[in-house]
mmCIF file of C-alpha atoms in Angstrom:
data_model
loop_
_atom_site.group_PDB
_atom_site.id
_atom_site.type_symbol
_atom_site.label_atom_id
_atom_site.label_comp_id
_atom_site.label_asym_id
_atom_site.label_seq_id
_atom_site.Cartn_x
_atom_site.Cartn_y
_atom_site.Cartn_z
ATOM 1 C CA MET A 1 32.732 -18.022 106.351
ATOM 2 C CA VAL A 2 34.342 -15.289 104.274
ATOM 3 C CA GLU A 3 33.588 -17.210 101.107
ATOM 4 C CA ARG A 4 29.909 -17.544 102.039
ATOM 5 C CA LYS A 5 29.697 -13.830 102.767
ATOM 6 C CA GLY A 6 31.313 -12.949 99.466
ATOM 7 C CA GLY A 7 28.904 -15.347 97.733
ATOM 8 C CA LEU A 8 26.013 -13.378 99.196
ATOM 9 C CA VAL A 9 27.383 -9.941 98.381
ATOM 10 C CA GLN A 10 27.767 -10.685 94.667
ATOM 11 C CA PRO A 11 24.096 -11.534 93.953
ATOM 12 C CA VAL A 12 22.851 -8.734 96.214
ATOM 13 C CA ILE A 13 24.888 -6.187 94.250
ATOM 14 C CA ALA A 14 23.602 -7.668 90.979
ATOM 15 C CA GLY A 15 20.003 -7.394 92.186
ATOM 16 C CA VAL A 16 20.360 -3.807 93.379
ATOM 17 C CA LEU A 17 21.996 -2.892 90.051
ATOM 18 C CA ALA A 18 19.165 -4.536 88.102
ATOM 19 C CA ALA A 19 16.524 -2.563 90.016
ATOM 20 C CA VAL A 20 18.346 0.773 89.779
ATOM 21 C CA VAL A 21 18.997 0.357 86.053
ATOM 22 C CA GLY A 22 15.433 -0.791 85.410
ATOM 23 C CA PHE A 23 13.924 2.106 87.341
ATOM 24 C CA ALA A 24 16.205 4.850 86.027
ATOM 25 C CA SER A 25 15.998 3.624 82.437
ATOM 26 C CA SER A 26 12.248 3.758 82.063
ATOM 27 C CA PHE A 27 10.406 5.588 84.858
ATOM 28 C CA THR A 28 10.110 8.612 82.565
ATOM 29 C CA VAL A 29 8.292 6.461 79.987
ATOM 30 C CA VAL A 30 5.869 5.211 82.639
ATOM 31 C CA LEU A 31 5.088 8.693 83.927
ATOM 32 C CA GLN A 32 4.662 10.006 80.368
ATOM 33 C CA GLY A 33 2.267 7.161 79.662
ATOM 34 C CA PHE A 34 0.102 7.926 82.684
ATOM 35 C CA ALA A 35 0.096 11.637 81.847
ATOM 36 C CA ALA A 36 -0.937 10.860 78.264
ATOM 37 C CA MET A 37 -3.886 8.882 79.654
ATOM 38 C CA GLY A 38 -5.040 11.969 81.555
ATOM 39 C CA ALA A 39 -3.533 11.258 84.987
ATOM 40 C CA SER A 40 -2.707 14.122 87.317
ATOM 41 C CA PRO A 41 0.844 14.241 88.785
ATOM 42 C CA ALA A 42 -0.508 12.748 92.027
ATOM 43 C CA GLU A 43 -2.253 9.914 90.142
ATOM 44 C CA ALA A 44 0.857 9.270 88.041
ATOM 45 C CA ALA A 45 2.979 9.128 91.205
ATOM 46 C CA SER A 46 0.485 6.712 92.738
ATOM 47 C CA GLY A 47 0.677 4.462 89.687
ATOM 48 C CA LEU A 48 4.476 4.415 89.784
ATOM 49 C CA LEU A 49 4.463 3.694 93.520
ATOM 50 C CA ALA A 50 1.959 0.847 93.112
ATOM 51 C CA LEU A 51 4.038 -0.686 90.320
ATOM 52 C CA CYS A 52 7.256 -0.560 92.352
ATOM 53 C CA MET A 53 5.664 -2.045 95.462
ATOM 54 C CA ALA A 54 3.796 -4.795 93.631
ATOM 55 C CA GLN A 55 6.605 -5.914 91.375
ATOM 56 C CA GLY A 56 9.097 -5.712 94.232
ATOM 57 C CA ALA A 57 7.003 -7.681 96.713
ATOM 58 C CA LEU A 58 5.887 -10.297 94.172
ATOM 59 C CA GLY A 59 9.382 -10.655 92.740
ATOM 60 C CA LEU A 60 10.718 -11.246 96.245
ATOM 61 C CA TRP A 61 7.990 -13.807 96.990
ATOM 62 C CA LEU A 62 8.415 -15.704 93.684
ATOM 63 C CA SER A 63 12.185 -15.808 94.143
ATOM 64 C CA LEU A 64 11.864 -17.202 97.658
ATOM 65 C CA ARG A 65 9.180 -19.687 96.652
ATOM 66 C CA HIS A 66 10.792 -21.085 93.493
ATOM 67 C CA ARG A 67 14.450 -20.454 94.384
ATOM 68 C CA MET A 68 14.854 -19.044 90.872
ATOM 69 C CA PRO A 69 15.900 -15.553 89.736
ATOM 70 C CA VAL A 70 12.373 -14.394 88.846
ATOM 71 C CA VAL A 71 12.534 -10.630 88.315
ATOM 72 C CA LEU A 72 9.346 -8.656 87.733
ATOM 73 C CA ALA A 73 9.057 -5.229 86.110
ATOM 74 C CA TRP A 74 6.517 -2.845 84.695
ATOM 75 C CA SER A 75 5.707 -2.995 80.988
ATOM 76 C CA THR A 76 7.852 -0.270 79.434
ATOM 77 C CA PRO A 77 6.568 -0.959 75.885
ATOM 78 C CA GLY A 78 3.089 -0.903 77.396
ATOM 79 C CA ALA A 79 3.758 2.559 78.806
ATOM 80 C CA ALA A 80 4.954 3.647 75.365
ATOM 81 C CA LEU A 81 1.661 2.355 73.984
ATOM 82 C CA LEU A 82 -0.166 4.637 76.396
ATOM 83 C CA VAL A 83 1.879 7.616 75.190
ATOM 84 C CA SER A 84 1.043 6.911 71.552
ATOM 85 C CA THR A 85 -2.642 6.181 72.218
ATOM 86 C CA GLY A 86 -3.514 9.298 74.208
ATOM 87 C CA ALA A 87 -6.276 9.917 76.708
ATOM 88 C CA PRO A 88 -9.532 8.027 76.087
ATOM 89 C CA GLU A 89 -12.902 9.708 76.178
ATOM 90 C CA GLY A 90 -13.772 9.813 79.860
ATOM 91 C CA GLY A 91 -10.189 10.440 80.988
ATOM 92 C CA PHE A 92 -7.995 8.505 83.368
ATOM 93 C CA PRO A 93 -10.791 6.507 85.089
ATOM 94 C CA VAL A 94 -11.575 4.907 81.718
ATOM 95 C CA ALA A 95 -7.870 4.141 81.217
ATOM 96 C CA VAL A 96 -7.768 2.572 84.694
ATOM 97 C CA GLY A 97 -10.686 0.346 83.711
ATOM 98 C CA ALA A 98 -8.642 -0.777 80.711
ATOM 99 C CA PHE A 99 -5.615 -1.423 82.966
ATOM 100 C CA MET A 100 -7.760 -3.680 85.153
ATOM 101 C CA LEU A 101 -9.016 -5.600 82.130
ATOM 102 C CA THR A 102 -5.424 -6.078 80.932
ATOM 103 C CA GLY A 103 -4.559 -7.684 84.263
ATOM 104 C CA LEU A 104 -7.565 -9.988 84.002
ATOM 105 C CA LEU A 105 -6.526 -11.023 80.471
ATOM 106 C CA ILE A 106 -3.032 -11.890 81.711
ATOM 107 C CA LEU A 107 -4.634 -13.855 84.556
ATOM 108 C CA LEU A 108 -6.811 -15.706 82.034
ATOM 109 C CA ALA A 109 -3.764 -16.521 79.902
ATOM 110 C CA GLY A 110 -2.179 -18.101 82.964
ATOM 111 C CA LEU A 111 -5.235 -20.069 84.092
ATOM 112 C CA TRP A 112 -6.748 -21.184 80.780
ATOM 113 C CA ARG A 113 -4.254 -22.860 78.483
ATOM 114 C CA PRO A 114 -6.354 -22.635 75.282
ATOM 115 C CA PHE A 115 -6.456 -18.857 75.648
ATOM 116 C CA GLY A 116 -2.710 -18.755 76.269
ATOM 117 C CA ARG A 117 -2.115 -20.862 73.158
ATOM 118 C CA ALA A 118 -4.385 -18.588 71.106
ATOM 119 C CA VAL A 119 -2.333 -15.561 72.154
ATOM 120 C CA ALA A 120 0.873 -17.415 71.333
ATOM 121 C CA ALA A 121 -0.554 -18.172 67.861
ATOM 122 C CA ILE A 122 -0.530 -14.480 66.876
ATOM 123 C CA PRO A 123 2.267 -14.187 64.279
ATOM 124 C CA PRO A 124 5.365 -12.759 65.997
ATOM 125 C CA SER A 125 6.027 -10.576 62.963
ATOM 126 C CA LEU A 126 2.708 -8.753 63.397
ATOM 127 C CA ALA A 127 3.053 -8.427 67.168
ATOM 128 C CA SER A 128 6.564 -7.012 66.722
ATOM 129 C CA ALA A 129 5.409 -4.657 63.962
ATOM 130 C CA MET A 130 2.614 -3.362 66.200
ATOM 131 C CA LEU A 131 5.135 -2.760 68.976
ATOM 132 C CA ALA A 132 7.476 -0.962 66.559
ATOM 133 C CA GLY A 133 4.643 1.297 65.410
ATOM 134 C CA VAL A 134 3.820 2.096 69.029
ATOM 135 C CA LEU A 135 7.442 2.953 69.803
ATOM 136 C CA LEU A 136 8.196 5.034 66.702
ATOM 137 C CA GLU A 137 6.520 8.265 67.789
ATOM 138 C CA ILE A 138 8.240 8.447 71.165
ATOM 139 C CA CYS A 139 11.590 7.389 69.650
ATOM 140 C CA LEU A 140 11.408 10.446 67.385
ATOM 141 C CA ALA A 141 11.338 12.700 70.462
ATOM 142 C CA PRO A 142 15.150 12.945 70.919
ATOM 143 C CA VAL A 143 15.561 14.263 67.374
ATOM 144 C CA ARG A 144 12.685 16.704 67.769
ATOM 145 C CA ALA A 145 14.034 17.865 71.116
ATOM 146 C CA VAL A 146 17.463 18.602 69.611
ATOM 147 C CA GLY A 147 15.734 20.720 66.969
ATOM 148 C CA ALA A 148 13.470 22.583 69.392
ATOM 149 C CA LEU A 149 15.674 22.758 72.510
ATOM 150 C CA PRO A 150 19.262 22.253 71.315
ATOM 151 C CA ALA A 151 20.915 23.781 74.370
ATOM 152 C CA LEU A 152 19.050 21.398 76.692
ATOM 153 C CA ALA A 153 18.620 18.282 74.568
ATOM 154 C CA LEU A 154 21.957 18.032 72.770
ATOM 155 C CA PRO A 155 24.016 17.472 75.964
ATOM 156 C CA VAL A 156 21.561 14.729 76.974
ATOM 157 C CA VAL A 157 21.855 12.948 73.624
ATOM 158 C CA LEU A 158 25.662 13.280 73.561
ATOM 159 C CA ALA A 159 25.949 11.954 77.125
ATOM 160 C CA TRP A 160 23.747 9.012 76.191
ATOM 161 C CA ALA A 161 25.833 8.271 73.075
ATOM 162 C CA LEU A 162 29.147 8.383 74.962
ATOM 163 C CA ALA A 163 27.800 6.196 77.768
ATOM 164 C CA TRP A 164 26.400 3.774 75.183
ATOM 165 C CA ARG A 165 29.857 3.528 73.629
ATOM 166 C CA PHE A 166 31.753 2.849 76.846
ATOM 167 C CA ALA A 167 29.171 1.430 79.313
ATOM 168 C CA ARG A 168 25.948 0.517 77.528
ATOM 169 C CA LEU A 169 24.143 -0.684 80.616
ATOM 170 C CA TYR A 170 24.329 2.819 82.101
ATOM 171 C CA ALA A 171 23.554 4.831 78.947
ATOM 172 C CA VAL A 172 19.960 5.752 79.829
ATOM 173 C CA PRO A 173 20.614 6.371 83.554
ATOM 174 C CA VAL A 174 23.419 8.732 82.510
ATOM 175 C CA ALA A 175 21.003 10.516 80.169
ATOM 176 C CA VAL A 176 18.505 10.847 83.035
ATOM 177 C CA VAL A 177 21.149 12.400 85.297
ATOM 178 C CA VAL A 178 22.297 14.849 82.612
ATOM 179 C CA ALA A 179 18.697 15.788 81.785
ATOM 180 C CA ALA A 180 18.000 16.456 85.464
ATOM 181 C CA ALA A 181 21.107 18.640 85.680
ATOM 182 C CA MET A 182 20.131 20.593 82.560
ATOM 183 C CA ILE A 183 16.615 21.142 83.903
ATOM 184 C CA LEU A 184 17.868 22.361 87.265
ATOM 185 C CA LEU A 185 20.420 24.693 85.649
ATOM 186 C CA ALA A 186 18.344 26.149 82.852
ATOM 187 C CA THR A 187 14.710 25.719 83.914
ATOM 188 C CA PRO A 188 14.065 26.663 87.549
ATOM 189 C CA LEU A 189 11.213 24.646 88.982
ATOM 190 C CA PRO A 190 8.123 26.584 90.066
ATOM 191 C CA GLN A 191 7.838 27.280 93.773
ATOM 192 C CA GLY A 192 6.120 24.413 95.540
ATOM 193 C CA ALA A 193 6.503 21.997 92.610
ATOM 194 C CA LEU A 194 8.273 19.491 94.841
ATOM 195 C CA GLY A 195 6.299 20.304 97.963
ATOM 196 C CA ALA A 196 4.294 17.080 98.296
ATOM 197 C CA ILE A 197 6.831 14.354 97.775
ATOM 198 C CA MET A 198 5.778 11.875 100.452
ATOM 199 C CA PRO A 199 4.802 8.582 98.795
ATOM 200 C CA ARG A 200 1.064 8.025 98.754
ATOM 201 C CA LEU A 201 -1.486 5.973 96.847
ATOM 202 C CA ALA A 202 -4.439 7.662 95.151
ATOM 203 C CA TRP A 203 -7.597 5.666 94.398
ATOM 204 C CA VAL A 204 -9.095 6.045 90.915
ATOM 205 C CA THR A 205 -12.466 4.345 90.433
ATOM 206 C CA PRO A 206 -12.318 2.329 87.176
ATOM 207 C CA HIS A 207 -14.886 3.137 84.484
ATOM 208 C CA PRO A 208 -15.462 0.342 81.944
ATOM 209 C CA SER A 209 -15.544 1.297 78.276
ATOM 210 C CA LEU A 210 -15.823 -0.918 75.205
ATOM 211 C CA GLY A 211 -13.659 1.453 73.169
ATOM 212 C CA ALA A 212 -10.927 1.470 75.816
ATOM 213 C CA ALA A 213 -11.177 -2.307 76.172
ATOM 214 C CA ILE A 214 -10.454 -2.768 72.464
ATOM 215 C CA GLY A 215 -8.155 0.214 71.934
ATOM 216 C CA ILE A 216 -6.130 0.137 75.168
ATOM 217 C CA ALA A 217 -6.588 -3.085 77.149
ATOM 218 C CA LEU A 218 -6.203 -5.565 74.279
ATOM 219 C CA PRO A 219 -3.114 -3.925 72.687
ATOM 220 C CA LEU A 220 -1.583 -3.440 76.158
ATOM 221 C CA PHE A 221 -2.132 -7.134 76.891
ATOM 222 C CA LEU A 222 -0.587 -8.220 73.585
ATOM 223 C CA VAL A 223 2.388 -5.879 73.932
ATOM 224 C CA THR A 224 3.008 -7.015 77.504
ATOM 225 C CA MET A 225 2.886 -10.690 76.596
ATOM 226 C CA ALA A 226 4.925 -10.392 73.400
ATOM 227 C CA SER A 227 7.586 -7.929 74.526
ATOM 228 C CA GLN A 228 7.928 -8.721 78.240
ATOM 229 C CA ASN A 229 6.585 -12.094 79.382
ATOM 230 C CA VAL A 230 7.768 -14.200 76.451
ATOM 231 C CA PRO A 231 11.292 -12.666 76.339
ATOM 232 C CA GLY A 232 11.424 -12.854 80.136
ATOM 233 C CA LEU A 233 10.831 -16.594 80.000
ATOM 234 C CA ALA A 234 13.427 -16.890 77.238
ATOM 235 C CA VAL A 235 16.041 -15.202 79.453
ATOM 236 C CA LEU A 236 15.348 -17.679 82.258
ATOM 237 C CA HIS A 237 15.403 -20.641 79.874
ATOM 238 C CA SER A 238 18.729 -19.529 78.407
ATOM 239 C CA GLN A 239 20.282 -19.857 81.866
ATOM 240 C CA GLY A 240 18.742 -23.255 82.584
ATOM 241 C CA PHE A 241 15.749 -22.113 84.691
ATOM 242 C CA ARG A 242 12.364 -23.593 83.746
ATOM 243 C CA PRO A 243 9.586 -22.048 85.820
ATOM 244 C CA GLU A 244 6.002 -23.017 85.024
ATOM 245 C CA PRO A 245 4.689 -19.945 83.128
ATOM 246 C CA GLY A 246 1.007 -20.369 84.004
ATOM 247 C CA PRO A 247 1.299 -19.606 87.725
ATOM 248 C CA ILE A 248 3.601 -16.629 87.067
ATOM 249 C CA PHE A 249 1.172 -15.146 84.556
ATOM 250 C CA SER A 250 -1.722 -15.788 86.932
ATOM 251 C CA VAL A 251 -0.017 -14.053 89.853
ATOM 252 C CA THR A 252 1.194 -11.051 87.838
ATOM 253 C CA GLY A 253 -2.168 -10.728 86.082
ATOM 254 C CA ALA A 254 -4.112 -10.800 89.339
ATOM 255 C CA ALA A 255 -1.720 -8.310 90.911
ATOM 256 C CA SER A 256 -2.028 -6.009 87.889
ATOM 257 C CA ALA A 257 -5.817 -6.027 88.240
ATOM 258 C CA VAL A 258 -5.575 -5.291 91.975
ATOM 259 C CA ILE A 259 -3.200 -2.316 91.619
ATOM 260 C CA ALA A 260 -4.966 -0.850 88.571
ATOM 261 C CA PRO A 261 -7.312 1.365 90.685
ATOM 262 C CA PHE A 262 -4.197 3.053 92.068
ATOM 263 C CA GLY A 263 -3.238 4.143 88.538
ATOM 264 C CA ALA A 264 -0.859 1.307 87.549
ATOM 265 C CA HIS A 265 -0.956 -0.339 84.139
ATOM 266 C CA SER A 266 0.651 -3.816 84.455
ATOM 267 C CA ILE A 267 3.498 -5.842 85.898
ATOM 268 C CA ASN A 268 5.181 -8.750 84.170
ATOM 269 C CA LEU A 269 8.397 -10.688 83.836
ATOM 270 C CA ALA A 270 11.459 -8.523 83.316
ATOM 271 C CA ALA A 271 13.497 -9.170 80.191
ATOM 272 C CA ILE A 272 16.674 -7.094 79.929
ATOM 273 C CA THR A 273 17.294 -6.525 83.631
ATOM 274 C CA ALA A 274 16.431 -10.165 84.330
ATOM 275 C CA ALA A 275 19.652 -11.151 82.570
ATOM 276 C CA LEU A 276 21.612 -9.340 85.288
ATOM 277 C CA CYS A 277 20.111 -11.623 87.928
ATOM 278 C CA ALA A 278 19.837 -14.891 85.971
ATOM 279 C CA GLY A 279 23.336 -14.970 84.471
ATOM 280 C CA PRO A 280 26.725 -15.962 85.888
ATOM 281 C CA ASP A 281 27.543 -12.359 86.776
ATOM 282 C CA ALA A 282 25.003 -12.661 89.586
ATOM 283 C CA HIS A 283 26.669 -15.783 91.001
ATOM 284 C CA PRO A 284 28.707 -18.674 89.565
ATOM 285 C CA ASP A 285 26.296 -21.120 91.200
ATOM 286 C CA PRO A 286 22.841 -21.035 89.532
ATOM 287 C CA ALA A 287 21.284 -22.236 92.770
ATOM 288 C CA ARG A 288 22.297 -18.971 94.465
ATOM 289 C CA ARG A 289 21.067 -16.549 91.798
ATOM 290 C CA TRP A 290 17.607 -16.279 93.320
ATOM 291 C CA VAL A 291 19.245 -14.038 95.919
ATOM 292 C CA ALA A 292 19.847 -11.466 93.168
ATOM 293 C CA SER A 293 16.191 -11.337 92.130
ATOM 294 C CA ALA A 294 15.135 -11.172 95.783
ATOM 295 C CA ALA A 295 17.476 -8.205 96.285
ATOM 296 C CA ALA A 296 16.019 -6.602 93.159
ATOM 297 C CA GLY A 297 12.533 -6.957 94.653
ATOM 298 C CA VAL A 298 13.536 -5.230 97.870
ATOM 299 C CA SER A 299 15.321 -2.500 95.913
ATOM 300 C CA TYR A 300 12.249 -1.808 93.783
ATOM 301 C CA MET A 301 10.163 -1.298 96.899
ATOM 302 C CA LEU A 302 12.708 1.172 98.260
ATOM 303 C CA LEU A 303 12.886 3.010 94.924
ATOM 304 C CA GLY A 304 9.103 3.281 94.963
ATOM 305 C CA LEU A 305 9.368 5.619 97.932
ATOM 306 C CA GLY A 306 10.728 8.236 95.534
ATOM 307 C CA ALA A 307 7.790 7.954 93.119
ATOM 308 C CA SER A 308 6.121 11.198 94.220
ATOM 309 C CA PHE A 309 9.386 13.137 93.918
ATOM 310 C CA ALA A 310 9.987 11.684 90.436
ATOM 311 C CA ALA A 311 6.455 12.534 89.278
ATOM 312 C CA ALA A 312 6.612 16.082 90.643
ATOM 313 C CA PHE A 313 9.979 16.683 89.017
ATOM 314 C CA ILE A 314 8.807 15.315 85.661
ATOM 315 C CA ALA A 315 5.585 17.363 85.795
ATOM 316 C CA ALA A 316 7.578 20.577 86.347
ATOM 317 C CA SER A 317 10.093 19.833 83.554
ATOM 318 C CA PRO A 318 9.921 20.660 79.810
ATOM 319 C CA PRO A 319 7.747 17.863 78.353
ATOM 320 C CA LEU A 320 9.766 17.522 75.145
ATOM 321 C CA LEU A 321 12.991 16.981 77.067
ATOM 322 C CA ILE A 322 11.388 14.263 79.194
ATOM 323 C CA GLU A 323 10.011 12.647 76.042
ATOM 324 C CA ALA A 324 13.535 12.736 74.603
ATOM 325 C CA VAL A 325 14.918 10.758 77.537
ATOM 326 C CA ALA A 326 12.060 8.289 77.209
ATOM 327 C CA GLY A 327 12.763 7.950 73.490
ATOM 328 C CA LEU A 328 16.426 7.193 74.128
ATOM 329 C CA ALA A 329 15.367 4.481 76.560
ATOM 330 C CA LEU A 330 13.231 2.802 73.884
ATOM 331 C CA LEU A 331 15.561 2.930 70.864
ATOM 332 C CA GLY A 332 16.860 -0.564 71.582
ATOM 333 C CA SER A 333 13.331 -1.916 71.884
ATOM 334 C CA LEU A 334 12.402 -0.283 68.577
ATOM 335 C CA GLY A 335 15.394 -1.869 66.858
ATOM 336 C CA GLY A 336 14.549 -5.295 68.229
ATOM 337 C CA ALA A 337 10.896 -4.986 67.238
ATOM 338 C CA LEU A 338 11.739 -3.929 63.665
ATOM 339 C CA THR A 339 14.222 -6.759 63.295
ATOM 340 C CA ALA A 340 11.680 -9.342 64.454
ATOM 341 C CA ALA A 341 8.932 -7.822 62.309
ATOM 342 C CA MET A 342 10.968 -8.054 59.101
ATOM 343 C CA ALA A 343 12.651 -11.395 59.791
ATOM 344 C CA HIS A 344 10.467 -13.489 57.444
ATOM 345 C CA GLU A 345 10.104 -12.323 53.865
ATOM 346 C CA ARG A 346 6.635 -13.787 53.358
ATOM 347 C CA ASP A 347 5.254 -11.868 56.348
ATOM 348 C CA ARG A 348 7.146 -8.686 55.571
ATOM 349 C CA LEU A 349 4.454 -6.714 53.754
ATOM 350 C CA PRO A 350 1.704 -7.504 56.310
ATOM 351 C CA ALA A 351 4.171 -6.512 59.016
ATOM 352 C CA VAL A 352 4.924 -3.227 57.247
ATOM 353 C CA LEU A 353 1.188 -2.545 56.955
ATOM 354 C CA THR A 354 0.781 -3.246 60.680
ATOM 355 C CA PHE A 355 3.700 -0.952 61.448
ATOM 356 C CA VAL A 356 2.570 2.041 59.356
ATOM 357 C CA THR A 357 -1.064 1.744 60.467
ATOM 358 C CA THR A 358 -0.051 1.656 64.118
ATOM 359 C CA ALA A 359 2.438 4.493 63.676
ATOM 360 C CA SER A 360 -0.145 6.616 61.857
ATOM 361 C CA GLY A 361 -2.154 7.272 65.016
ATOM 362 C CA LEU A 362 -5.377 6.221 63.282
ATOM 363 C CA ALA A 363 -8.366 6.233 65.621
ATOM 364 C CA LEU A 364 -11.779 4.915 64.556
ATOM 365 C CA PHE A 365 -14.866 4.496 66.767
ATOM 366 C CA GLY A 366 -12.802 5.533 69.774
ATOM 367 C CA ILE A 367 -10.348 2.663 69.218
ATOM 368 C CA GLY A 368 -6.619 3.412 68.918
ATOM 369 C CA ALA A 369 -4.199 2.681 66.100
ATOM 370 C CA ALA A 370 -2.470 -0.338 67.683
ATOM 371 C CA PHE A 371 -5.625 -2.428 67.326
ATOM 372 C CA TRP A 372 -6.256 -1.323 63.748
ATOM 373 C CA GLY A 373 -2.637 -2.005 62.834
ATOM 374 C CA LEU A 374 -2.974 -5.585 64.023
ATOM 375 C CA ILE A 375 -6.284 -5.961 62.184
ATOM 376 C CA ALA A 376 -4.883 -4.526 58.917
ATOM 377 C CA GLY A 377 -1.750 -6.657 58.959
ATOM 378 C CA GLY A 378 -3.666 -9.743 60.030
ATOM 379 C CA ALA A 379 -6.179 -9.323 57.204
ATOM 380 C CA LEU A 380 -3.417 -9.013 54.606
ATOM 381 C CA LEU A 381 -1.623 -12.024 56.056
ATOM 382 C CA LEU A 382 -4.859 -14.025 55.944
ATOM 383 C CA LEU A 383 -5.408 -13.066 52.291
ATOM 384 C CA ASP A 384 -1.929 -14.317 51.484
ATOM 385 C CA ARG A 385 -2.536 -17.605 53.290
ATOM 386 C CA LEU A 386 -5.871 -18.100 51.500
ATOM 387 C CA ARG A 387 -4.187 -17.439 48.157
ATOM 388 C CA SER A 388 -1.736 -20.232 48.932
#
């Protein structure tokens, strides 16, 4: 009896840890992304709440159904894409329309195999280069913050570096805690800033837009698939779990479309935090590791109750300092994207062109730089293939 109890405690702790680390490491990026799209603090809080509830409930259901450690998360690189793209013409309702379309594209990738294969055929070097270009601007924020706000930003960066050296899993959560302490000590929050902190959903009627469909929805779909769903499956495969990807994509895509009118961008398979639930640290017996992902799902739903408080606190804080924390959270993703983009010498120059075009912030015809980066790199790659 004691052994069975201990066997349950271990995966539950692993699941709670995965959810706490996942939330604390990237909620600032998500809120920055919604704000960049034109969301009010209440709409941003609603989006964060919807994400937590949907990914928690679906992760719990998938874990129970498949008896596998299926952990869902929001798309952190996708949120970084929103930061780099900026508000579309028409504001947040247009962005919400793009979020809904992204969910429908993920659903289509799960239901229609030819479409899924077409997405998979996009050269990984170009997809990674596009992601790296998206991440570059926000990853520069810690350096800029140290230059502009050294007294506030330098302790955050130093705390992150020390935590990275001794306990890498907790580096970004430590930076979040130190940033919160610095804000409270040096930047008193305006009266009433945290007055309405009860969790609540806010409806935003989606407005369709061709420009947002091409400039936001399509890049968000590609980033989510390439940097979240594919690595998430790889994590599960590495531990011997082989879920059918189509149904998972269909469920997460449909859920993303449903929660989009509440301000949420997309949910998908977790990658980094999934390793905490799928590996032997969660439980020596692979058949018991689904308990960890189920616990992570419950924990995400509980963490979602603090979404309004988090959004109000972020809205009342120095934007550059919040961007710095978000940048620290994405440095690892930037490094991984650059490595994958430059892995093959023949594709290197098209990947560099994709990277610099995306990072440039180029916007033509109301369409953001991520799309044009993929087009530029793809055209150069095609010219090289035709030459051969």
